Structures are given as C-alpha cells and as structure tokens.
mmCIF file of C-alpha atoms in Angstrom:
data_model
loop_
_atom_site.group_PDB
_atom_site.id
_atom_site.type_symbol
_atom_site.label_atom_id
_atom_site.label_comp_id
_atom_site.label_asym_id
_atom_site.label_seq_id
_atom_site.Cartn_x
_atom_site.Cartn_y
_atom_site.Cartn_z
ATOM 1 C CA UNK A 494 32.728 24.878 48.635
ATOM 2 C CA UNK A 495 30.232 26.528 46.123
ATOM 3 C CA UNK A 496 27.430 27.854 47.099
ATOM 4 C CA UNK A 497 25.281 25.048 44.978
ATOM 5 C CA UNK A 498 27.400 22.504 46.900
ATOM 6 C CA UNK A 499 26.746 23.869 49.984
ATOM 7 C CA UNK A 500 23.016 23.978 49.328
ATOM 8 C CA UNK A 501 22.299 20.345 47.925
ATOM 9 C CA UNK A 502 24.371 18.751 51.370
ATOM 10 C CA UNK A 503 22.366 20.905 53.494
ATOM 11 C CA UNK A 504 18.649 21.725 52.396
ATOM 12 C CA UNK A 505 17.280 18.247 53.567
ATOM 13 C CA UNK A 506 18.234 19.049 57.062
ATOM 14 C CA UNK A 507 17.299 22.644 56.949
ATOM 15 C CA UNK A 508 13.902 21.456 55.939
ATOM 16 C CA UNK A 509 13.364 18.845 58.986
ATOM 17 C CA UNK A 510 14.763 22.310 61.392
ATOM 18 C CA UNK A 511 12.258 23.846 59.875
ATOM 19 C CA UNK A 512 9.558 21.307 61.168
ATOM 20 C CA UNK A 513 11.445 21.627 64.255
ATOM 21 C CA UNK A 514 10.767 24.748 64.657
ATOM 22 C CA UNK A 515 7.103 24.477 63.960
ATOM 23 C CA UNK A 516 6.504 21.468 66.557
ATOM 24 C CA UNK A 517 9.034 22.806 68.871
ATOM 25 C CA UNK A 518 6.547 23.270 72.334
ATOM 26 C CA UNK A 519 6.140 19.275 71.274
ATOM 27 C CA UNK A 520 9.641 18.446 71.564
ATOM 28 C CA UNK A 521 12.075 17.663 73.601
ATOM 29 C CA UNK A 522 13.925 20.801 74.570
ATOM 30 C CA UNK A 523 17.468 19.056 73.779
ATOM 31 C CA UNK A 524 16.375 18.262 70.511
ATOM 32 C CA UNK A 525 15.661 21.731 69.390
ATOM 33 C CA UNK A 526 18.680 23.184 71.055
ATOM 34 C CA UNK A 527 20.457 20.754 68.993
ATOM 35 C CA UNK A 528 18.993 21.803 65.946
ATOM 36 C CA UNK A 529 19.596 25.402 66.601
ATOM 37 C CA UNK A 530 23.620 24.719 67.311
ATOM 38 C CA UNK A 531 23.613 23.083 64.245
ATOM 39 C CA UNK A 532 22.033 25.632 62.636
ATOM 40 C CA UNK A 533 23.575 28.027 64.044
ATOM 41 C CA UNK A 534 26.889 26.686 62.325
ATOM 42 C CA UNK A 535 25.796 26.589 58.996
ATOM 43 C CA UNK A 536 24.106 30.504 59.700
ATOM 44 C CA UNK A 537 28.429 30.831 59.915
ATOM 45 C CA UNK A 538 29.810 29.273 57.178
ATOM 46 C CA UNK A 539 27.333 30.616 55.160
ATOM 47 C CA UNK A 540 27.995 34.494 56.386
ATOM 48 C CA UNK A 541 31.519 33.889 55.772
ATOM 49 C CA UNK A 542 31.510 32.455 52.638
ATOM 50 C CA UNK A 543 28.319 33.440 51.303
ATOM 51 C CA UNK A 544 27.630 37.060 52.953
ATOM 52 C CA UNK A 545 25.185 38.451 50.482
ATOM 53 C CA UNK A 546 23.355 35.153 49.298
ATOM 54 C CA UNK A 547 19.610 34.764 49.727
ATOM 55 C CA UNK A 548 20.466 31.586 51.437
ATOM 56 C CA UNK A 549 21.949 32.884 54.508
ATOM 57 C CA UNK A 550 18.895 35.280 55.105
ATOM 58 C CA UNK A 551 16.681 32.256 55.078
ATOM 59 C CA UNK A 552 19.378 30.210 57.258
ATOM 60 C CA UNK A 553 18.776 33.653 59.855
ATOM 61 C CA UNK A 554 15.786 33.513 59.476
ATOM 62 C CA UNK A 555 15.286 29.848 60.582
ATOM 63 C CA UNK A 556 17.561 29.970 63.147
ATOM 64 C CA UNK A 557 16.004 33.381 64.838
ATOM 65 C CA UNK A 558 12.490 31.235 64.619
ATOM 66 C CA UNK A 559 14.310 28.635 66.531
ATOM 67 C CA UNK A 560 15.888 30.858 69.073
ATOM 68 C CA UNK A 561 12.868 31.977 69.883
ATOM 69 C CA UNK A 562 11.400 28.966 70.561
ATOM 70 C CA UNK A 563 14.100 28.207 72.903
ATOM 71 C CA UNK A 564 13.901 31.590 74.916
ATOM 72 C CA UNK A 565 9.883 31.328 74.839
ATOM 73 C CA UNK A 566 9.265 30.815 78.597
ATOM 74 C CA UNK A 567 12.499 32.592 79.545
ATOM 75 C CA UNK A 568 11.330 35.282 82.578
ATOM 76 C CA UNK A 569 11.416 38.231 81.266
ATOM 77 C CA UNK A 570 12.701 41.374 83.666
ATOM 78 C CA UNK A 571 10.568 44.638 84.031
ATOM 79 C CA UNK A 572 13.048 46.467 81.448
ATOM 80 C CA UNK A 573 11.381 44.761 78.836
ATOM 81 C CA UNK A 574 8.510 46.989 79.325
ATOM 82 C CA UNK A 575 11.048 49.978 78.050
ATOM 83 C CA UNK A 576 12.790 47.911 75.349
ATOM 84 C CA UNK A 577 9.757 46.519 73.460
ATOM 85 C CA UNK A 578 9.398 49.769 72.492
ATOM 86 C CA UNK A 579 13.154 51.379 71.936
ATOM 87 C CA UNK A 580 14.031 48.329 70.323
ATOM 88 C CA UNK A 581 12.118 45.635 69.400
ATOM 89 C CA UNK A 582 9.320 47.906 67.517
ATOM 90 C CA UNK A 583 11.645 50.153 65.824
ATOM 91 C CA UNK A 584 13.549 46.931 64.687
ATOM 92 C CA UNK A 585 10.481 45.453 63.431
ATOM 93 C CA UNK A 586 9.614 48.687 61.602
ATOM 94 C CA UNK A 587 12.678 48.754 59.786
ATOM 95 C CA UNK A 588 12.131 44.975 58.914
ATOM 96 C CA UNK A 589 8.598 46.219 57.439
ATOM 97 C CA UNK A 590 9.518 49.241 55.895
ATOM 98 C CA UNK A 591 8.461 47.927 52.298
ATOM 99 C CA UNK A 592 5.005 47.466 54.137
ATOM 100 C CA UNK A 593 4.611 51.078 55.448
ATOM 101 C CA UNK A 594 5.556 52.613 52.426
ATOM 102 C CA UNK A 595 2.548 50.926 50.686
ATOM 103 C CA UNK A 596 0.638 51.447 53.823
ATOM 104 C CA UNK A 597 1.315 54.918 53.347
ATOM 105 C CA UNK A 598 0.820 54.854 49.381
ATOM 106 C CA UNK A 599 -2.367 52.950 49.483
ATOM 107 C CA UNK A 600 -4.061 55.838 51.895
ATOM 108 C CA UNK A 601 -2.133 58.755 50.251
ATOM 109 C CA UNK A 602 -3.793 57.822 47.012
ATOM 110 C CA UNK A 603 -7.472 56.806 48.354
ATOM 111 C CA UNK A 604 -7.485 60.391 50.089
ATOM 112 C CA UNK A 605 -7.207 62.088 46.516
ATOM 113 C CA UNK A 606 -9.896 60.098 45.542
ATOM 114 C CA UNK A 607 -11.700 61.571 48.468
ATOM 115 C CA UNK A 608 -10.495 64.928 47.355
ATOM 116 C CA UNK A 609 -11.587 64.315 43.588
ATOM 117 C CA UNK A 610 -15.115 62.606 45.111
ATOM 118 C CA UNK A 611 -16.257 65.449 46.430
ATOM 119 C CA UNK A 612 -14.937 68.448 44.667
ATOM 120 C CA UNK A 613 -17.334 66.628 41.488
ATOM 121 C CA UNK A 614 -20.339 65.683 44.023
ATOM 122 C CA UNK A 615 -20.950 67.901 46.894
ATOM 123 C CA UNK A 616 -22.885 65.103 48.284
ATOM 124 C CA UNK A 617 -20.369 62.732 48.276
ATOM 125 C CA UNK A 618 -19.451 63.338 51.728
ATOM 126 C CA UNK A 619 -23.239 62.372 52.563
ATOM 127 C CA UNK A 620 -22.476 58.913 51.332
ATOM 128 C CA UNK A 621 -19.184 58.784 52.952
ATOM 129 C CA UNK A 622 -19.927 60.243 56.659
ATOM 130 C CA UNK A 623 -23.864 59.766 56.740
ATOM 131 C CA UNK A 624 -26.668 62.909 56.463
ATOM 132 C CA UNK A 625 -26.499 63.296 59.924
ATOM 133 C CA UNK A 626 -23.139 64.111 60.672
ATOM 134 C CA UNK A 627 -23.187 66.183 57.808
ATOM 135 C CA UNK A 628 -26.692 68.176 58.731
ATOM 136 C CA UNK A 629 -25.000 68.620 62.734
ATOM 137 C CA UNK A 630 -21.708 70.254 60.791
ATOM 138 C CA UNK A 631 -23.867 72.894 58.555
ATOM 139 C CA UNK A 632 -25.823 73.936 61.543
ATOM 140 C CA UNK A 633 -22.446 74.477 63.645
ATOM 141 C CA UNK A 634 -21.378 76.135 60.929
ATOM 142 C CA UNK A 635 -24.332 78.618 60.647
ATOM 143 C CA UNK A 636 -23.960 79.147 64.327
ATOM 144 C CA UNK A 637 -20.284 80.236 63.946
ATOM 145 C CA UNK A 638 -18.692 76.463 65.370
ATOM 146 C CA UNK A 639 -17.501 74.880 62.121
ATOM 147 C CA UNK A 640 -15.482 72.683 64.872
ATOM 148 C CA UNK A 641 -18.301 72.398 67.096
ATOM 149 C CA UNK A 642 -18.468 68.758 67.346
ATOM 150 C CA UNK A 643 -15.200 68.573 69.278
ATOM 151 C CA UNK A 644 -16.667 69.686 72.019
ATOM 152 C CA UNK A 645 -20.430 68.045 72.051
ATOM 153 C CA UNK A 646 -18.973 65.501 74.953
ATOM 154 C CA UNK A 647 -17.402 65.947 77.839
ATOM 155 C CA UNK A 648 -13.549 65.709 77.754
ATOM 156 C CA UNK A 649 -13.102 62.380 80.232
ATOM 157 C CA UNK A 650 -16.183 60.791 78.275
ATOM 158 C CA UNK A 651 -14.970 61.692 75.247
ATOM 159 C CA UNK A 652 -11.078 60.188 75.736
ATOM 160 C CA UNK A 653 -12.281 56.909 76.908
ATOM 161 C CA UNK A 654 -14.568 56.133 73.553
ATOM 162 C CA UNK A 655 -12.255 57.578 71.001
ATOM 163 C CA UNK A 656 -9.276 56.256 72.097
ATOM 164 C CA UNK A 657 -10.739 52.598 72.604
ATOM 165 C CA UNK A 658 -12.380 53.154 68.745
ATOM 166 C CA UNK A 659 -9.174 54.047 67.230
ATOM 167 C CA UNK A 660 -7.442 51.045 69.137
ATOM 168 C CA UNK A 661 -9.946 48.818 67.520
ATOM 169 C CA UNK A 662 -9.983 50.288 64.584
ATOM 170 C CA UNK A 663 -6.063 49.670 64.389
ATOM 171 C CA UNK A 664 -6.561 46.006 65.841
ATOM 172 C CA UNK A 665 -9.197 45.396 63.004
ATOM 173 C CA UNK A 666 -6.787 46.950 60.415
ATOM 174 C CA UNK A 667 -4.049 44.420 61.028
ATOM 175 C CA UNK A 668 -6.609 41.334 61.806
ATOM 176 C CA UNK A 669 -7.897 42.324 58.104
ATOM 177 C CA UNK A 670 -4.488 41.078 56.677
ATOM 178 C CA UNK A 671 -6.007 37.751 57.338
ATOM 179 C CA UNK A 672 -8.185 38.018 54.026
ATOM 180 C CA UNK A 673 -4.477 38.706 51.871
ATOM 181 C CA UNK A 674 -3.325 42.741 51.801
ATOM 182 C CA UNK A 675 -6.412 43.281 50.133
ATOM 183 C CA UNK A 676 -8.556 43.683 53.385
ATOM 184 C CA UNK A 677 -5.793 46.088 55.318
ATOM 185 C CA UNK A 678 -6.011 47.947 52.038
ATOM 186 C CA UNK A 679 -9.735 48.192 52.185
ATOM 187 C CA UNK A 680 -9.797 49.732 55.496
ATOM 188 C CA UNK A 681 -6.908 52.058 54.573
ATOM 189 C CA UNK A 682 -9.159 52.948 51.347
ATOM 190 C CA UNK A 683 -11.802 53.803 53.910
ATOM 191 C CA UNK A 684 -10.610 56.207 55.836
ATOM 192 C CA UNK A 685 -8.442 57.793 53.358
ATOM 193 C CA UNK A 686 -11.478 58.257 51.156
ATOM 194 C CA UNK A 687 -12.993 59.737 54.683
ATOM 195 C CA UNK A 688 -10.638 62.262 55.258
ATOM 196 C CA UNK A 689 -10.135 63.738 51.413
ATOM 197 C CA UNK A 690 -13.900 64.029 51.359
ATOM 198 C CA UNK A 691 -14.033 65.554 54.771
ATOM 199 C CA UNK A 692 -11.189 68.396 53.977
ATOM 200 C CA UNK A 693 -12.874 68.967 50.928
ATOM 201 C CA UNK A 694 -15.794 69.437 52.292
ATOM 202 C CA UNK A 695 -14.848 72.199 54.609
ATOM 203 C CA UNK A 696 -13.015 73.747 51.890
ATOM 204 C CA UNK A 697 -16.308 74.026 50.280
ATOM 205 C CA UNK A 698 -17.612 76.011 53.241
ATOM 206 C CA UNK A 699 -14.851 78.036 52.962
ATOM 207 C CA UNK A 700 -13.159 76.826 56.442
ATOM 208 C CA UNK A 701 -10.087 74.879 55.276
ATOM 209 C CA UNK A 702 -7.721 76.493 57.600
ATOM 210 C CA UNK A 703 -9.791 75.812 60.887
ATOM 211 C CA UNK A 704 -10.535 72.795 59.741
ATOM 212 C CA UNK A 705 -6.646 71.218 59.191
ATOM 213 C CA UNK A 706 -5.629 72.780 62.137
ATOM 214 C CA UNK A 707 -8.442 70.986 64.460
ATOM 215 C CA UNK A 708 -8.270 68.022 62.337
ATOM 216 C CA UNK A 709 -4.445 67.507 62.346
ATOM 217 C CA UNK A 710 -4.159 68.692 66.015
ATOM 218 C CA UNK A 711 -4.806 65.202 67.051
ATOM 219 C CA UNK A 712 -4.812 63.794 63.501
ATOM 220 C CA UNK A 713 -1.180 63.736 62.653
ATOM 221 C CA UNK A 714 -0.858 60.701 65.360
ATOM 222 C CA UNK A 715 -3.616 59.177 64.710
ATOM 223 C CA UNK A 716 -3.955 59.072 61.026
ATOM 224 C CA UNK A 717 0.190 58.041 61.044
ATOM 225 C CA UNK A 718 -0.746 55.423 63.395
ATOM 226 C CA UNK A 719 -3.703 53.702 61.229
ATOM 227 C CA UNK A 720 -1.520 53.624 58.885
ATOM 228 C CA UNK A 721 1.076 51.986 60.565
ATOM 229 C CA UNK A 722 -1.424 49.692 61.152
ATOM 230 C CA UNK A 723 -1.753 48.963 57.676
ATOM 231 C CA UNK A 724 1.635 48.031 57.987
ATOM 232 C CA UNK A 725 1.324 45.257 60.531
ATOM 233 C CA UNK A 726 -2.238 43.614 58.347
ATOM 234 C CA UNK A 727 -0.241 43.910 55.162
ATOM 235 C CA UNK A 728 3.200 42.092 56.894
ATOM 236 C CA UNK A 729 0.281 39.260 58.032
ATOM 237 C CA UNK A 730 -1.508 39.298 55.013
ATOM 238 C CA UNK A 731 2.081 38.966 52.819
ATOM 239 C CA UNK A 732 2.988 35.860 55.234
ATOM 240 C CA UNK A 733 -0.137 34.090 54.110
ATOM 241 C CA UNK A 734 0.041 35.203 50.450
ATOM 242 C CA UNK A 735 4.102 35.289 49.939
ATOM 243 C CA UNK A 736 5.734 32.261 52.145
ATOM 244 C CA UNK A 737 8.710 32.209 50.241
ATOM 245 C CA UNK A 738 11.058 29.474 50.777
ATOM 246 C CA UNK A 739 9.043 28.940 54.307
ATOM 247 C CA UNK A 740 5.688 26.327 54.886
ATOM 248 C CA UNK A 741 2.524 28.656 54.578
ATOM 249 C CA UNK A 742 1.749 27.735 58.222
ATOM 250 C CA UNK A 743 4.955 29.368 59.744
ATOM 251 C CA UNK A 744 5.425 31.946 57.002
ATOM 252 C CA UNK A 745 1.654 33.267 58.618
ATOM 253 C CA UNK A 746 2.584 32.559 62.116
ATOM 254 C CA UNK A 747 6.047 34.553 61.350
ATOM 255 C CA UNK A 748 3.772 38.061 59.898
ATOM 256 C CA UNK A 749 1.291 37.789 62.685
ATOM 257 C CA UNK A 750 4.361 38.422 65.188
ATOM 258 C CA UNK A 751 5.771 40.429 62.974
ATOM 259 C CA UNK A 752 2.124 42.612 62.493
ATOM 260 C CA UNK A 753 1.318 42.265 66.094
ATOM 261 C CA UNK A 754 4.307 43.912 67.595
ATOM 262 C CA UNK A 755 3.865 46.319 65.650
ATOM 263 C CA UNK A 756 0.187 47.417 65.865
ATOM 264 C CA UNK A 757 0.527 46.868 69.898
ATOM 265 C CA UNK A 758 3.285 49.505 69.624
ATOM 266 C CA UNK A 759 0.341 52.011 68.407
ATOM 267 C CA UNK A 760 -1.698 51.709 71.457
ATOM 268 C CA UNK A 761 0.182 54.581 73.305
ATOM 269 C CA UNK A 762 0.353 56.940 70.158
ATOM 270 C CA UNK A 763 -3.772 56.349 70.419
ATOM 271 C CA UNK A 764 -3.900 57.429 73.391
ATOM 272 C CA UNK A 765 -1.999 60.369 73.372
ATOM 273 C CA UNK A 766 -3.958 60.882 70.167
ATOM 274 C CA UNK A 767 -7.385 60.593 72.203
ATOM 275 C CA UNK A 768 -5.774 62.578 74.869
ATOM 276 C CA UNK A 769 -5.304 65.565 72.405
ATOM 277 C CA UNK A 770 -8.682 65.181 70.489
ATOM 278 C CA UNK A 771 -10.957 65.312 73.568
ATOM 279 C CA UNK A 772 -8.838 67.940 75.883
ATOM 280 C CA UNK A 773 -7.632 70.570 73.282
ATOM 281 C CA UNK A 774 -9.071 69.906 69.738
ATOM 282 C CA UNK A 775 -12.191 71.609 71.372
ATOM 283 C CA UNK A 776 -10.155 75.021 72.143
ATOM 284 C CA UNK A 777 -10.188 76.182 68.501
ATOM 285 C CA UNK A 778 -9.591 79.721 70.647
ATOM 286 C CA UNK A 779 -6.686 78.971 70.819
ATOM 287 C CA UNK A 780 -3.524 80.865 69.010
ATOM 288 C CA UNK A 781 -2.850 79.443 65.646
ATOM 289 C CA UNK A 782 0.558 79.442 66.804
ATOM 290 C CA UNK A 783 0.749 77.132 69.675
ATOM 291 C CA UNK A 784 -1.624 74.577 67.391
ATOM 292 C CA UNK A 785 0.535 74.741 64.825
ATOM 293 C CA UNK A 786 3.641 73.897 67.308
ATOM 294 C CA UNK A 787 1.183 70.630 68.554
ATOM 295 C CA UNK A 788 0.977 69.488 64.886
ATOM 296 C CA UNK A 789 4.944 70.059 64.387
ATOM 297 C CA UNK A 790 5.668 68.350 67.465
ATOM 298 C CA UNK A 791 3.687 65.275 66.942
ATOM 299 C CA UNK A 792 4.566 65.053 63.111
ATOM 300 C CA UNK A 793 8.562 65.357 64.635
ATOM 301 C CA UNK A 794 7.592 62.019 66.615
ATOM 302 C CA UNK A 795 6.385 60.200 63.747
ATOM 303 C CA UNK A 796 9.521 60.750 61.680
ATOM 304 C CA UNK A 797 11.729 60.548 64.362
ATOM 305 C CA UNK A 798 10.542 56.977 65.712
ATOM 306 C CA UNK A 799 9.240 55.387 62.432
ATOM 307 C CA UNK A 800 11.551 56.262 60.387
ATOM 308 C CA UNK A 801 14.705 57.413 61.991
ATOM 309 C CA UNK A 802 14.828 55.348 64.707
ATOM 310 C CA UNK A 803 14.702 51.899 62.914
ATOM 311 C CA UNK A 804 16.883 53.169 60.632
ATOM 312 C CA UNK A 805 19.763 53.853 63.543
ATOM 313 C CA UNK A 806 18.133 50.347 65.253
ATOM 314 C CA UNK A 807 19.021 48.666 62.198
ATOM 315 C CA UNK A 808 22.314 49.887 61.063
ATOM 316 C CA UNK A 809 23.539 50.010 64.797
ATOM 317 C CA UNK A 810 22.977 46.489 65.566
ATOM 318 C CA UNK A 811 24.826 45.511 62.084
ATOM 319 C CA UNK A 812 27.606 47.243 62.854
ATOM 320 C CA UNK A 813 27.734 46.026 66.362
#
C-alpha cells in the first residue's frame, strides 16, 4: 500500500485517538486501551513499510501520549527515584537537543554583548548589577578582597538562599516559555548580559584571573544549568507556538512535560552548585590548582550527562 493510501484510510481515526488521548482521565479505560492496540498496529505497519516517513513519528508520538495515559496511576517502585534521572532526563535531553543548542546560542551571544557593553561604557555594569553592588566590589577591591562578597554570609545561611534563588530562577526560566521562546530567551538575555558585563568588569580592575576562577568555581554548574533551563521554557514555549500536526492544547501539554522533566532534573546540579558557592568560592586562598580541578570536574559532568549520556540513552534504546 502507498504511503498516500495508507494515510487517507487512516487519518480520520488517528484524529478521533488523538481526542482520545486528550479526554482520556474521562473515558472509559477499555476504550482507550482499545485505541492504543489499534494504534499500536498501525505504529507497525507503518515502521515496516514506511520506516523513515514523518508519519510514523507522529503515529509514535500519539501512541506514546496514549500509553501514558494508560500507565498514569500505575504505582510506581522506589527505583524510579534513580531512573528519572539515568534515563528518563537524559532521554528527554536528547529529544530537546535542538532546544539546548539555542539555549546555549541565545546566552553565548547575549554574554558578548555584555562583554562589548561594558568594554564601551564602564558604567554599564552600574545599570546591569545596580550602584550598590558595584560600590561594595570597589571597596573590596581597595581592601585587597576583589572576591570579598563570597564570604559576607555565613556558609549554612548562605546555601539555603542561593540555592532556593537559582531553583527559582530556573523554574521561572522554563514557566517563561509560556509567553512563546521569546520570554525563556529574555531571561537567558539577562543573565548572559550579567555575566559578560561582570567579567569585563573585573578585567577592568585588572583581576580577570581571580575573578573566573571564583566565578566558574560554582559557575560552570550553575550557569550550564540555567541554561538548560532555557531548554525546558523554549521546548514549552515551541509546543504552544509550533503544534505541528498535533491540537495546540496537547501540543502545549506535550512541551510542558517535556520542559518540566527537564528543569526538575536541575534541582540537584543547584544544589551542588549552592553547595560550592557558599562553602569554597569564599577560600580564594586556595591553590589555583585544586580550583582549577573543581571547574574541570564539574564542566566533565556537564558534557558527560547532557550531552554524552543522551546521546548513548538514545542510540542504545534504538538499537535495543
């Protein structure tokens, strides 16, 4: 049968699944099993005959929405805990890849405008970061603790409020893909702009060294998380902008999963983030060297479990 063929007999009823699967907690639970065996069938014939077609992603697609569905109240066992995050999250990365590498574009290119910013106006970073953070900097500077600020709180204080501000600053990141990938992209211009103007700015001083190496200490997590984030509020933003062959409803309900597993997998990167900030940012005594193996070590991580790791995820289960 051609693929045309195939299409025409079958797009009516793929249409009323995919009501089905929108009004499924309303239904019957034999009625959307039957759906999904159905489905299922098609999903088949269609990766038999049709294997690279556009059609058979959107027939996986609709049938994953409708397993789902099926498996919602299914008890889940402790393990879960430990497989969200070896496999479900690194999946879900891979699936978003095109997302993190304009996540990752989008701050790359707002933190040369930082750079630019300030190299031109040396009081850019007074607009940017407020007078009085920058006034409290000079003076630690004069008094020989460019990196004073690190250590203004005490450690257990300081853990608890910058680790829950960078979790809501993550959570806000993704809900911003709400107003289209415009709003994600705002944020991400943000801090981007934030941290170009803020290197810069030490540069300036003449303290670019110290400054990277107390910044990226804990920064190397952190910033790679937020913009991971940006990830997850562009995948919900896309759903709402770019359904595709699905209803606009489901297409957004589909990128908030999508975006929230992913930003939820940040949380402990945050707080190991926080953890590093508030107990050894401060301790700019110590050797460049062991810093330096910190920042290696945490940048390692990143690779290694947002790229890497989905990529293995992904090609693993395929050939499985």
């Amino acid at each position: 049968m051609k693929e045309v063929q195939f299409i025409r007999r079958n797009i009516e009823k793929w249409r009323s699944y995919e009501g089905v699967a929108e009004a499924a907690r309303t239904l019957q639970a034999d009625v959307v099993a039957d759906a999904y065996i159905d489905l299922t069938s098609d999903l088949s014939f269609a990766q038999t005959h049709y294997p690279q077609s556009r059609i058979t992603l959107y027939l996986n697609n609709l049938a994953s929405a409708l397993h789902n569905e099926i498996y919602r109240n299914k008890r889940e066992r402790w393990s879960r805990l430990v497989t969200m995050w070896t496999q479900e999250v690194p999946l879900t990365m891979w699936q978003s890849r095109r997302f993190l590498a304009w996540s990752a574009l989008v701050f790359a290119v707002s933190v040369v405008v930082g750079i630019v910013s300030q190299w031109l106006d040396a009081d850019f970073c007074r607009l940017i970061m407020g007078n009085g953070y920058v006034e409290m900097t000079l003076d630690n500077i004069a008094r020989g603790e460019p990196m004073g600020v690190y250590g203004s709180q005490p450690a257990d204080a300081m853990f608890a409020g910058i680790t829950m501000n960078n979790i809501y600053v993550s959570f806000l990141v993704f809900a911003a893909g709400l107003l289209t990938p415009l709003g994600t992209g705002y944020l991400l211009m943000q801090n981007g702009i934030m941290l170009g103007s803020f290197q810069t700015f030490f540069l300036q001083q003449g303290l670019l060294g110290e400054s990277m190496l107390a910044v990226w200490l804990h920064g190397t997590l952190e910033i790679s998380a937020i913009i991971v984030a940006g990830a997850a509020g562009m995948a919900l933003g896309s759903g709402l902008l770019f359904p595709g062959t699905y209803s606009r409803a489901y297409a957004l309900r589909r990128g908030a999963r999508q975006g929230l597993k992913i930003v939820v997998g940040t949380v402990p990167i945050f707080c190991v983030a926080g953890f590093i900030e508030s107990f050894m940012t401060r301790h700019t005594e110590w050797p460049d060297t062991l810093r330096l193996m910190v920042i290696g070590l945490s940048l390692a991580f990143v690779i290694g479990y947002y790229i890497v790791l989905p990529y293995k995820r992904h090609h693993g289960i395929r050939e499985t």
